[in-house]
Tab-separated table of C-alpha atoms in Angstrom:
chain	number	residue	atom	x	y	z
A	179	MET	CA	-0.258	-0.048	0.231
A	180	PRO	CA	1.195	3.409	-1.146
A	181	LYS	CA	2.164	5.581	2.057
A	182	ALA	CA	0.349	8.535	3.190
A	183	SER	CA	1.128	11.973	3.722
A	184	VAL	CA	0.110	15.096	4.674
A	185	ASN	CA	-0.112	17.732	2.276
A	186	TYR	CA	-1.825	20.746	2.117
A	187	ARG	CA	-4.243	22.135	-1.017
A	188	CYS	CA	-6.539	25.139	-1.523
A	189	SER	CA	-10.165	24.188	-1.656
A	190	GLU	CA	-11.100	26.329	-4.501
A	191	CYS	CA	-8.761	25.708	-7.224
A	192	GLY	CA	-6.969	22.816	-5.816
A	193	TRP	CA	-3.255	23.822	-5.908
A	194	SER	CA	-1.498	22.320	-3.409
A	195	THR	CA	1.698	22.310	-1.245
A	196	ALA	CA	3.742	20.893	1.183
A	197	LYS	CA	3.673	23.933	3.486
A	198	TRP	CA	0.633	25.908	4.902
A	199	VAL	CA	0.334	29.269	3.390
A	200	GLY	CA	-2.708	31.630	3.685
A	201	ARG	CA	-2.718	32.671	1.028
A	202	CYS	CA	-3.762	30.608	-2.463
A	203	PRO	CA	-0.777	31.842	-4.894
A	204	ASP	CA	-2.806	30.411	-7.666
A	205	CYS	CA	-6.090	31.705	-7.504
A	206	GLU	CA	-5.560	34.663	-4.687
A	207	ALA	CA	-8.205	33.053	-2.198
A	208	TRP	CA	-7.521	33.834	1.646
A	209	GLY	CA	-7.827	30.847	4.031
A	210	THR	CA	-8.813	28.138	1.672
A	211	VAL	CA	-5.422	26.442	2.225
A	212	ALA	CA	-5.956	23.046	4.335
A	213	GLU	CA	-4.806	19.852	5.036
A	214	ALA	CA	-5.408	17.253	2.489
A	215	PRO	CA	-3.891	13.638	2.981
A	216	GLN	CA	-2.639	11.935	0.154
A	217	ALA	CA	-0.946	8.779	-0.925
A	218	THR	CA	2.339	9.477	-2.216
A	219	GLY	CA	2.836	5.874	-4.285
A	220	VAL	CA	3.879	5.990	-8.179
A	221	LEU	CA	1.096	3.598	-10.257
A	222	ARG	CA	4.012	2.221	-12.444
A	223	ALA	CA	1.677	0.291	-14.673
A	224	LEU	CA	-1.450	0.403	-15.872
A	225	LYS	CA	-3.843	-2.539	-17.029
A	226	PRO	CA	-6.024	-2.021	-20.260
A	227	VAL	CA	-9.532	-2.728	-19.840
A	228	THR	CA	-12.147	-4.405	-22.643
A	229	ILE	CA	-13.455	-1.988	-24.231
A	230	ALA	CA	-17.845	-2.410	-24.274
A	231	ALA	CA	-19.560	-3.067	-27.566
A	232	GLY	CA	-20.305	-0.335	-29.171
A	233	ARG	CA	-17.869	2.332	-27.328
A	234	GLU	CA	-15.889	2.278	-29.799
A	235	ALA	CA	-14.156	5.169	-30.716
A	236	ARG	CA	-15.777	5.890	-34.299
A	237	ALA	CA	-14.620	8.733	-36.789
A	238	ILE	CA	-16.454	11.661	-36.407
A	239	THR	CA	-17.828	11.853	-40.082
A	240	SER	CA	-19.817	8.302	-38.828
A	241	ILE	CA	-21.620	10.372	-36.790
A	242	GLU	CA	-25.072	11.633	-37.532
A	243	ALA	CA	-25.689	14.945	-36.394
A	244	ASP	CA	-29.356	14.987	-35.781
A	245	GLY	CA	-28.768	17.876	-32.757
A	246	THR	CA	-29.927	17.638	-29.422
A	247	PRO	CA	-33.489	18.265	-28.762
A	248	ARG	CA	-34.879	20.636	-26.932
A	249	ARG	CA	-38.437	20.795	-24.286
A	250	PRO	CA	-39.524	24.392	-23.861
A	251	SER	CA	-40.147	25.780	-20.336
A	252	GLY	CA	-42.830	27.903	-20.804
A	253	ILE	CA	-41.356	30.745	-20.133
A	254	GLY	CA	-39.760	32.501	-23.026
A	255	GLU	CA	-37.074	34.368	-21.661
A	256	PHE	CA	-36.140	31.805	-19.324
A	257	ASP	CA	-35.751	29.680	-22.766
A	258	ARG	CA	-33.655	32.385	-24.561
A	259	VAL	CA	-31.132	32.626	-22.286
A	260	LEU	CA	-31.185	28.514	-22.343
A	261	GLY	CA	-30.899	28.602	-26.492
A	262	GLY	CA	-34.260	27.415	-26.992
A	263	GLY	CA	-34.748	25.483	-24.111
A	264	ILE	CA	-34.262	22.734	-21.993
A	265	VAL	CA	-31.657	19.932	-23.157
A	266	PRO	CA	-33.112	16.160	-21.598
A	267	GLY	CA	-29.936	15.070	-19.708
A	268	ALA	CA	-28.582	18.823	-19.342
A	269	ALA	CA	-27.229	20.525	-15.691
A	270	ILE	CA	-28.316	23.482	-15.400
A	271	LEU	CA	-26.941	25.725	-12.498
A	272	LEU	CA	-28.667	28.688	-11.405
A	273	SER	CA	-27.182	31.428	-9.289
A	274	GLY	CA	-28.238	34.718	-7.287
A	275	GLU	CA	-27.862	37.153	-4.396
A	276	PRO	CA	-30.509	36.107	-1.688
A	277	GLY	CA	-33.674	37.046	-2.036
A	278	VAL	CA	-33.187	37.608	-5.835
A	279	GLY	CA	-36.036	35.331	-6.707
A	280	LYS	CA	-34.212	32.077	-7.709
A	281	SER	CA	-36.851	30.210	-6.109
A	282	THR	CA	-39.543	31.817	-7.441
A	283	LEU	CA	-38.563	31.317	-10.805
A	284	LEU	CA	-37.679	27.974	-10.639
A	285	LEU	CA	-40.453	27.056	-9.070
A	286	GLU	CA	-42.563	29.157	-11.676
A	287	VAL	CA	-40.411	26.950	-14.425
A	288	ALA	CA	-41.400	23.507	-12.603
A	289	SER	CA	-45.635	24.725	-12.469
A	290	ARG	CA	-45.144	25.615	-16.197
A	291	ALA	CA	-43.766	22.347	-16.887
A	292	ALA	CA	-46.145	20.420	-15.151
A	293	ARG	CA	-49.373	22.222	-17.154
A	294	THR	CA	-47.783	20.092	-19.663
A	295	ARG	CA	-47.999	17.075	-18.181
A	296	ASN	CA	-44.552	16.399	-17.519
A	297	ARG	CA	-43.671	15.256	-14.022
A	298	VAL	CA	-41.438	17.500	-12.073
A	299	LEU	CA	-39.698	16.773	-8.249
A	300	TYR	CA	-39.005	19.854	-6.513
A	301	VAL	CA	-36.443	18.692	-4.032
A	302	SER	CA	-36.117	22.256	-1.558
A	303	ALA	CA	-33.310	21.350	1.154
A	304	GLU	CA	-33.812	24.961	2.472
A	305	GLU	CA	-37.894	25.003	3.264
A	306	SER	CA	-40.206	22.167	4.439
A	307	VAL	CA	-42.891	21.164	2.099
A	308	SER	CA	-45.417	22.438	3.795
A	309	GLN	CA	-43.771	26.399	3.305
A	310	VAL	CA	-43.103	25.631	-0.519
A	311	ARG	CA	-46.784	25.146	-0.777
A	312	MET	CA	-47.387	28.189	0.532
A	313	ARG	CA	-45.759	29.855	-1.726
A	314	ALA	CA	-47.125	28.126	-4.582
A	315	GLU	CA	-50.205	28.549	-3.473
A	316	ARG	CA	-49.694	32.675	-3.756
A	317	THR	CA	-47.901	32.518	-7.031
A	318	GLY	CA	-50.792	30.301	-8.711
A	319	ALA	CA	-47.765	27.072	-9.158
A	320	VAL	CA	-49.636	24.076	-7.718
A	321	HIS	CA	-50.897	21.252	-9.980
A	322	ASP	CA	-50.776	17.685	-9.283
A	323	GLU	CA	-47.996	16.579	-11.288
A	324	LEU	CA	-45.497	18.766	-8.946
A	325	TYR	CA	-44.274	16.422	-6.436
A	326	LEU	CA	-42.488	18.457	-3.375
A	327	ALA	CA	-39.679	16.564	-1.298
A	328	SER	CA	-37.678	18.190	1.643
A	329	GLU	CA	-34.011	16.545	1.745
A	330	THR	CA	-31.117	16.807	2.815
A	331	ASP	CA	-29.591	14.005	2.030
A	332	LEU	CA	-28.078	13.173	-1.450
A	333	GLY	CA	-29.027	9.125	-0.958
A	334	THR	CA	-32.476	10.114	-0.491
A	335	ILE	CA	-32.716	12.824	-3.080
A	336	VAL	CA	-31.807	9.669	-5.306
A	337	ALA	CA	-34.202	7.482	-3.660
A	338	GLN	CA	-37.192	10.236	-4.495
A	339	ILE	CA	-35.973	10.349	-7.945
A	340	ASP	CA	-36.313	6.381	-8.676
A	341	ALA	CA	-39.682	6.643	-6.808
A	342	VAL	CA	-41.327	9.357	-8.930
A	343	GLN	CA	-39.535	8.825	-11.758
A	344	PRO	CA	-40.128	12.674	-13.030
A	345	SER	CA	-38.896	14.527	-16.078
A	346	LEU	CA	-37.607	17.618	-14.626
A	347	VAL	CA	-35.690	17.770	-11.469
A	348	ILE	CA	-35.106	20.989	-9.192
A	349	VAL	CA	-32.532	20.710	-6.311
A	350	ASP	CA	-32.483	24.174	-4.054
A	351	SER	CA	-29.738	24.062	-3.148
A	352	VAL	CA	-26.544	22.079	-3.620
A	353	GLN	CA	-24.672	23.846	-0.783
A	354	THR	CA	-27.363	22.461	1.600
A	355	VAL	CA	-27.082	18.737	0.261
A	356	SER	CA	-24.881	16.481	1.917
A	357	ASN	CA	-24.046	12.928	1.307
A	358	GLY	CA	-23.201	10.708	4.767
A	359	ALA	CA	-20.131	8.772	3.036
A	360	THR	CA	-18.344	12.188	2.025
A	361	GLU	CA	-16.176	13.915	4.905
A	362	GLY	CA	-16.683	17.431	5.900
A	363	ILE	CA	-19.936	19.469	6.637
A	364	ALA	CA	-22.936	20.358	4.059
A	365	GLY	CA	-21.578	23.316	1.289
A	366	GLY	CA	-18.200	22.187	1.951
A	367	PRO	CA	-15.743	21.793	-0.915
A	368	SER	CA	-16.002	18.385	-1.153
A	369	GLN	CA	-19.433	17.869	-0.137
A	370	VAL	CA	-20.420	19.947	-3.045
A	371	ARG	CA	-18.405	17.930	-5.271
A	372	GLU	CA	-19.815	14.704	-4.541
A	373	VAL	CA	-22.900	16.398	-4.671
A	374	ALA	CA	-22.934	17.827	-7.851
A	375	SER	CA	-21.165	15.084	-9.025
A	376	THR	CA	-23.611	12.419	-8.161
A	377	LEU	CA	-26.580	14.571	-9.509
A	378	ILE	CA	-25.138	15.108	-12.953
A	379	ARG	CA	-24.343	11.389	-13.576
A	380	VAL	CA	-27.893	11.042	-12.716
A	381	ALA	CA	-28.727	13.527	-15.155
A	382	LYS	CA	-26.788	11.799	-17.933
A	383	GLU	CA	-27.081	8.387	-17.157
A	384	ARG	CA	-31.254	9.448	-17.226
A	385	ASP	CA	-31.595	11.606	-19.955
A	386	LEU	CA	-32.950	13.846	-16.630
A	387	PRO	CA	-32.747	17.270	-16.961
A	388	ILE	CA	-31.433	19.021	-13.654
A	389	LEU	CA	-31.687	22.437	-12.300
A	390	ILE	CA	-29.299	23.412	-9.320
A	391	VAL	CA	-29.549	26.295	-7.222
A	392	GLY	CA	-26.094	27.477	-5.878
A	393	HIS	CA	-25.465	30.216	-3.446
A	394	VAL	CA	-22.875	32.837	-4.041
A	395	THR	CA	-20.408	34.305	-1.383
A	396	LYS	CA	-20.001	37.962	-1.089
A	397	ASP	CA	-18.157	38.776	-4.003
A	398	GLY	CA	-20.808	37.514	-5.854
A	399	SER	CA	-19.368	34.441	-7.127
A	400	ILE	CA	-20.495	30.601	-6.682
A	401	ALA	CA	-19.728	29.435	-3.393
A	402	GLY	CA	-18.247	26.107	-3.115
A	403	PRO	CA	-15.174	24.683	-5.490
A	404	ARG	CA	-14.780	26.159	-8.885
A	405	LEU	CA	-15.124	22.706	-10.142
A	406	LEU	CA	-18.742	22.700	-9.733
A	407	GLU	CA	-19.087	25.185	-12.431
A	408	HIS	CA	-17.033	23.117	-14.378
A	409	LEU	CA	-18.915	19.709	-14.137
A	410	VAL	CA	-22.415	21.579	-14.861
A	411	ASP	CA	-23.565	22.127	-19.003
A	412	VAL	CA	-25.451	26.149	-17.766
A	413	VAL	CA	-24.028	28.060	-15.398
A	414	CYS	CA	-26.907	31.143	-15.201
A	415	GLN	CA	-26.966	33.986	-12.810
A	416	PHE	CA	-30.332	35.807	-11.682
A	417	GLU	CA	-29.310	39.331	-11.071
A	418	GLY	CA	-31.032	42.369	-10.065
A	419	ASP	CA	-31.829	45.113	-7.461
A	420	ARG	CA	-33.676	44.896	-4.506
A	421	GLN	CA	-35.130	47.654	-4.368
A	422	THR	CA	-36.475	47.709	-7.912
A	423	ALA	CA	-38.996	45.128	-9.548
A	424	LEU	CA	-36.604	44.135	-12.664
A	425	ARG	CA	-34.716	41.003	-12.563
A	426	PHE	CA	-32.125	39.570	-15.302
A	427	ILE	CA	-31.095	36.154	-15.950
A	428	ARG	CA	-27.677	35.654	-18.512
A	429	ALA	CA	-25.767	32.824	-19.427
A	430	LEU	CA	-22.123	32.624	-18.154
A	431	LYS	CA	-21.587	29.174	-19.540
A	432	ASN	CA	-23.416	27.355	-21.896
A	433	ARG	CA	-22.372	24.247	-23.926
A	434	PHE	CA	-26.252	24.093	-26.200
A	435	GLY	CA	-26.473	27.875	-27.209
A	436	PRO	CA	-24.701	31.484	-26.784
A	437	THR	CA	-23.923	33.063	-23.572
A	438	ASP	CA	-24.919	36.307	-24.179
A	439	GLU	CA	-28.569	36.526	-24.286
A	440	VAL	CA	-30.174	38.146	-21.533
A	441	GLY	CA	-33.776	37.322	-20.070
A	442	CYS	CA	-35.851	40.112	-18.147
A	443	PHE	CA	-38.317	39.086	-15.497
A	444	GLU	CA	-40.309	41.806	-12.722
A	445	MET	CA	-40.953	40.363	-9.688
A	446	ALA	CA	-44.778	41.213	-8.248
A	447	GLY	CA	-46.974	40.083	-5.408
A	448	ASP	CA	-47.938	37.047	-6.983
A	449	GLY	CA	-44.843	35.716	-8.405
A	450	ILE	CA	-42.917	37.099	-11.496
A	451	ALA	CA	-43.269	38.033	-14.748
A	452	GLU	CA	-41.436	38.154	-18.072
A	453	VAL	CA	-40.666	41.212	-19.509
A	454	PRO	CA	-40.303	40.459	-23.552
A	455	ASP	CA	-40.476	44.123	-24.434
A	456	PRO	CA	-38.879	45.917	-21.246
A	457	SER	CA	-38.336	49.222	-23.482
A	458	GLY	CA	-40.304	51.173	-21.392
A	459	LEU	CA	-39.089	50.597	-18.335
A	460	PHE	CA	-35.898	52.420	-18.280
A	461	LEU	CA	-37.662	55.778	-19.798
A	462	SER	CA	-38.857	58.802	-17.859
A	463	ARG	CA	-42.994	59.993	-18.654
A	464	ASN	CA	-42.116	63.464	-18.963
A	465	THR	CA	-44.236	64.818	-22.158
A	466	THR	CA	-41.985	67.804	-22.625
A	467	PRO	CA	-38.259	68.086	-23.104
A	468	VAL	CA	-36.450	69.018	-19.762
A	469	SER	CA	-32.908	69.655	-19.466
A	470	GLY	CA	-30.264	67.085	-18.203
A	471	THR	CA	-32.335	63.900	-19.943
A	472	CYS	CA	-30.383	62.022	-22.996
A	473	VAL	CA	-31.228	58.539	-24.516
A	474	THR	CA	-29.097	55.731	-25.211
A	475	VAL	CA	-29.691	52.800	-26.868
A	476	ALA	CA	-27.540	49.813	-24.434
A	477	MET	CA	-26.607	46.431	-24.904
A	478	GLU	CA	-27.554	43.823	-23.075
A	479	GLY	CA	-26.814	40.947	-24.572
A	480	ARG	CA	-28.042	40.714	-27.411
A	481	ARG	CA	-31.111	42.761	-26.721
A	482	PRO	CA	-30.963	46.456	-27.264
A	483	LEU	CA	-32.447	48.358	-24.428
A	484	PRO	CA	-33.259	52.257	-24.815
A	485	VAL	CA	-31.833	53.749	-21.360
A	486	GLU	CA	-32.658	57.333	-20.223
A	487	VAL	CA	-29.784	59.145	-18.642
A	488	GLN	CA	-30.044	62.333	-16.335
A	489	ALA	CA	-27.716	65.134	-14.810
A	490	LEU	CA	-28.018	67.851	-12.483
A	491	VAL	CA	-25.565	70.643	-12.245
A	492	VAL	CA	-25.937	73.296	-9.872
A	493	ALA	CA	-23.341	76.188	-8.864
A	494	THR	CA	-21.291	75.374	-5.305
A	495	THR	CA	-18.919	77.581	-3.455
A	496	ALA	CA	-17.208	74.353	-1.810
A	497	PRO	CA	-13.752	73.694	-2.657
A	498	ASN	CA	-14.506	70.178	-3.497
A	499	PRO	CA	-17.394	69.984	-5.964
A	500	ARG	CA	-19.576	66.984	-4.976
A	501	ARG	CA	-19.549	63.775	-8.259
A	502	VAL	CA	-22.555	61.723	-7.307
A	503	THR	CA	-22.833	59.059	-9.639
A	504	ASN	CA	-26.542	56.239	-9.717
A	505	GLY	CA	-25.985	52.937	-12.234
A	506	VAL	CA	-23.297	55.012	-14.400
A	507	ASP	CA	-19.041	54.059	-13.857
A	508	SER	CA	-18.099	57.346	-11.567
A	509	SER	CA	-14.620	57.145	-12.901
A	510	ARG	CA	-16.097	57.382	-16.685
A	511	VAL	CA	-18.348	60.286	-15.259
A	512	ALA	CA	-14.963	62.255	-14.370
A	513	MET	CA	-13.432	61.174	-17.566
A	514	LEU	CA	-16.635	62.902	-19.411
A	515	LEU	CA	-16.723	65.715	-17.175
A	516	ALA	CA	-12.770	66.721	-18.071
A	517	VAL	CA	-13.570	66.158	-21.594
A	518	LEU	CA	-16.437	68.406	-21.811
A	519	GLU	CA	-14.448	71.188	-20.032
A	520	ARG	CA	-10.939	70.654	-22.164
A	521	ARG	CA	-12.545	69.882	-25.505
A	522	ALA	CA	-16.180	71.575	-25.441
A	523	GLY	CA	-15.761	74.505	-23.481
A	524	ILE	CA	-18.270	74.131	-20.952
A	525	ARG	CA	-16.977	75.058	-17.186
A	526	LEU	CA	-17.577	72.479	-14.826
A	527	GLY	CA	-15.016	72.873	-11.978
A	528	ASP	CA	-16.646	74.732	-9.761
A	529	LYS	CA	-20.746	72.875	-9.950
A	530	ASP	CA	-21.912	69.930	-8.473
A	531	VAL	CA	-22.511	67.204	-11.126
A	532	TYR	CA	-24.988	64.564	-10.641
A	533	VAL	CA	-25.823	61.721	-12.511
A	534	SER	CA	-28.115	59.189	-11.899
A	535	THR	CA	-30.149	55.956	-14.780
A	536	VAL	CA	-33.810	55.916	-14.811
A	537	GLY	CA	-35.414	52.592	-13.342
A	538	GLY	CA	-32.360	51.312	-11.155
A	539	VAL	CA	-30.112	49.703	-15.098
A	540	ARG	CA	-26.339	49.969	-14.838
A	541	LEU	CA	-24.270	50.822	-17.454
A	542	THR	CA	-21.332	49.655	-17.729
A	543	GLU	CA	-20.466	50.150	-21.568
A	544	PRO	CA	-19.001	52.574	-22.938
A	545	GLY	CA	-21.300	53.259	-25.492
A	546	ALA	CA	-23.130	55.395	-23.154
A	547	ASP	CA	-20.457	57.596	-23.028
A	548	LEU	CA	-21.906	60.107	-25.298
A	549	ALA	CA	-25.814	60.119	-23.941
A	550	ILE	CA	-23.765	60.778	-20.583
A	551	ALA	CA	-22.149	63.836	-22.030
A	552	LEU	CA	-24.783	65.589	-23.759
A	553	ALA	CA	-26.947	65.000	-20.809
A	554	ILE	CA	-24.558	66.801	-18.508
A	555	ALA	CA	-24.314	69.567	-21.345
A	556	SER	CA	-27.773	70.113	-21.633
A	557	ALA	CA	-27.959	70.521	-17.627
A	558	ALA	CA	-24.712	72.807	-17.586
A	559	THR	CA	-26.088	75.359	-20.217
A	560	ASP	CA	-30.183	74.816	-19.386
A	561	ARG	CA	-30.972	73.208	-23.011
A	562	ALA	CA	-33.731	70.580	-23.859
A	563	ILE	CA	-32.700	67.907	-25.645
A	564	PRO	CA	-35.680	66.815	-27.595
A	565	HIS	CA	-37.495	63.435	-26.878
A	566	THR	CA	-36.938	62.412	-30.001
A	567	LEU	CA	-33.326	61.994	-29.932
A	568	ALA	CA	-30.762	58.580	-28.879
A	569	ALA	CA	-27.458	59.191	-28.764
A	570	PHE	CA	-24.675	56.179	-28.422
A	571	GLY	CA	-20.913	56.493	-29.113
A	572	GLU	CA	-17.614	56.298	-27.234
A	573	ILE	CA	-15.857	58.994	-26.226
A	574	SER	CA	-12.011	59.515	-26.660
A	575	LEU	CA	-9.699	61.699	-24.758
A	576	ALA	CA	-9.405	63.494	-27.768
A	577	GLY	CA	-12.815	64.544	-27.716
A	578	GLU	CA	-13.309	62.015	-30.913
A	579	ILE	CA	-16.472	59.889	-31.207
A	580	ARG	CA	-15.930	56.178	-31.941
A	581	PRO	CA	-18.447	53.928	-32.740
A	582	VAL	CA	-19.689	51.061	-30.614
A	583	VAL	CA	-20.782	47.589	-31.429
A	584	SER	CA	-23.893	46.223	-32.187
A	585	GLY	CA	-24.112	49.595	-33.938
A	586	LYS	CA	-27.033	49.089	-36.241
A	587	GLN	CA	-28.970	46.861	-33.701
A	588	ARG	CA	-29.071	49.858	-31.611
A	589	THR	CA	-30.049	52.281	-35.085
A	590	ALA	CA	-32.903	49.690	-36.045
A	591	GLU	CA	-34.377	49.592	-32.226
A	592	ALA	CA	-33.885	53.432	-31.848
A	593	ALA	CA	-36.265	54.089	-35.157
A	594	ARG	CA	-38.407	51.224	-34.205
A	595	LEU	CA	-39.327	53.471	-30.920
A	596	GLY	CA	-39.540	56.461	-32.744
A	597	PHE	CA	-36.415	58.382	-32.261
A	598	ALA	CA	-36.109	60.253	-35.624
A	599	THR	CA	-32.764	62.048	-34.805
A	600	ARG	CA	-29.851	59.521	-33.717
A	601	VAL	CA	-26.083	60.815	-32.574
A	602	ASP	CA	-23.429	58.293	-33.006
A	603	ASP	CA	-19.880	58.285	-34.176
A	604	ARG	CA	-21.450	60.396	-37.762
A	605	SER	CA	-20.418	63.160	-35.234
A	606	ALA	CA	-16.405	63.690	-35.586
A	607	SER	CA	-16.018	65.283	-32.028
A	608	ILE	CA	-17.551	65.620	-28.616
A	609	ARG	CA	-18.473	69.760	-30.136
A	610	GLU	CA	-20.139	68.717	-33.219
A	611	ALA	CA	-22.432	66.375	-31.390
A	612	LEU	CA	-23.169	69.038	-28.981
A	613	ARG	CA	-24.458	71.144	-31.999
A	614	LEU	CA	-26.447	68.537	-33.503
A	615	ALA	CA	-28.040	67.770	-30.156
A	616	PHE	CA	-29.048	70.937	-29.514
A	617	THR	CA	-30.030	72.150	-32.945
A	618	ALA	CA	-32.658	69.139	-33.256
A	619	GLY	CA	-35.880	70.751	-32.443
A	620	ALA	CA	-34.593	74.015	-31.468
A	621	THR	CA	-35.421	77.697	-32.996
A	622	ASP	CA	-34.468	79.709	-35.386
A	623	ARG	CA	-32.627	82.158	-32.508
A	624	GLU	CA	-31.044	78.751	-30.847
A	625	ARG	CA	-29.847	77.756	-33.998
A	626	GLU	CA	-28.609	81.240	-33.947
A	627	LEU	CA	-26.953	81.424	-30.912
A	628	ASP	CA	-25.471	77.891	-31.579
A	629	ALA	CA	-23.747	79.022	-34.925
A	630	ALA	CA	-21.471	81.106	-32.731
A	631	PHE	CA	-20.821	77.834	-30.146
């Protein structure tokens, strides 16, 4: 028998060392290196086994490419992210912040599947069956083909699958399920690895799709070893601000479809509802133009979304003017303020600047630079930008307007929503973009003033 020695291994990435360290040099995580006994013997020879009939390697040209069948979940926005539906035998991991609505979404998926006469097993390791039933009654998800079980033991869950014979299994969550034959507490790296491996093996052997809920850490990553994300077929992230009802689901990994699709949902008192066209959620309801507002078309995955940016510029006598942002990057706004002052001649050094988005959406792409700059300039000069104008483009430090990705999609979406005037990279500089934005819908007197701008 090989002799066992004490080694140290990182629970996040699997990096090993002979001496303990406080921080893993591979994944840079603190406090994840712990003792891990392992065998030091070296296997000198490996005896080959006989290949089973039908398991021989074949040329790729001899394999039929029929395509994997998909089963719609009944929720169009969820199917959009999955690539068209749930693939039989797929292991799907859904993560998100506490309280964002993961269990509510999956309970709705379970009820939609049960209504199509597909038996569903919903295993809740965090709630009792009566608690799940109360939530199902509130959201209208009660159906005879929906079976509930409250189990934390992995062996019992597999036995429940054998007894119910479902066509869809939902496990909530992988961090609260444990296997008695494996060392460690529930949620530990070894337990999460064993539970996930067993559930995925059951899914592949029985062609049974399994939806697994995963907890997240304080930095937003999925709790447990990184191996969990490698094992599953699809990793989805459910996100949203708890102060608003809007929720987004996006695929971080998808073996059966694209990873740039985004699904939009809205939380309500009676459950969760999909929003197939969220175009009006991020626009204000003012009927008359107001200075300090500008609309841009942002890209959420493949989906163009119109977003209104609002700015407020106020004179101040404080030595350090305030720069307050909500929904936009503060460092990006600071750069745009410098470009406006240096390249467009708009003085902002002695003014407080407030920039925010409507609807709680967060803009992180550089394509929103032009709309932010136009909103700030509109607030600083007290000149309103027409509601029929949309702007998108990246601004360089030289004051140039650069093109952005998916420009045709943004233009088509702006035209569909009635934005007749578009300011984009066709304007060579920020000065030209400001002149075009201020003269659109302006009076003759205002055009004369803009001619001297």
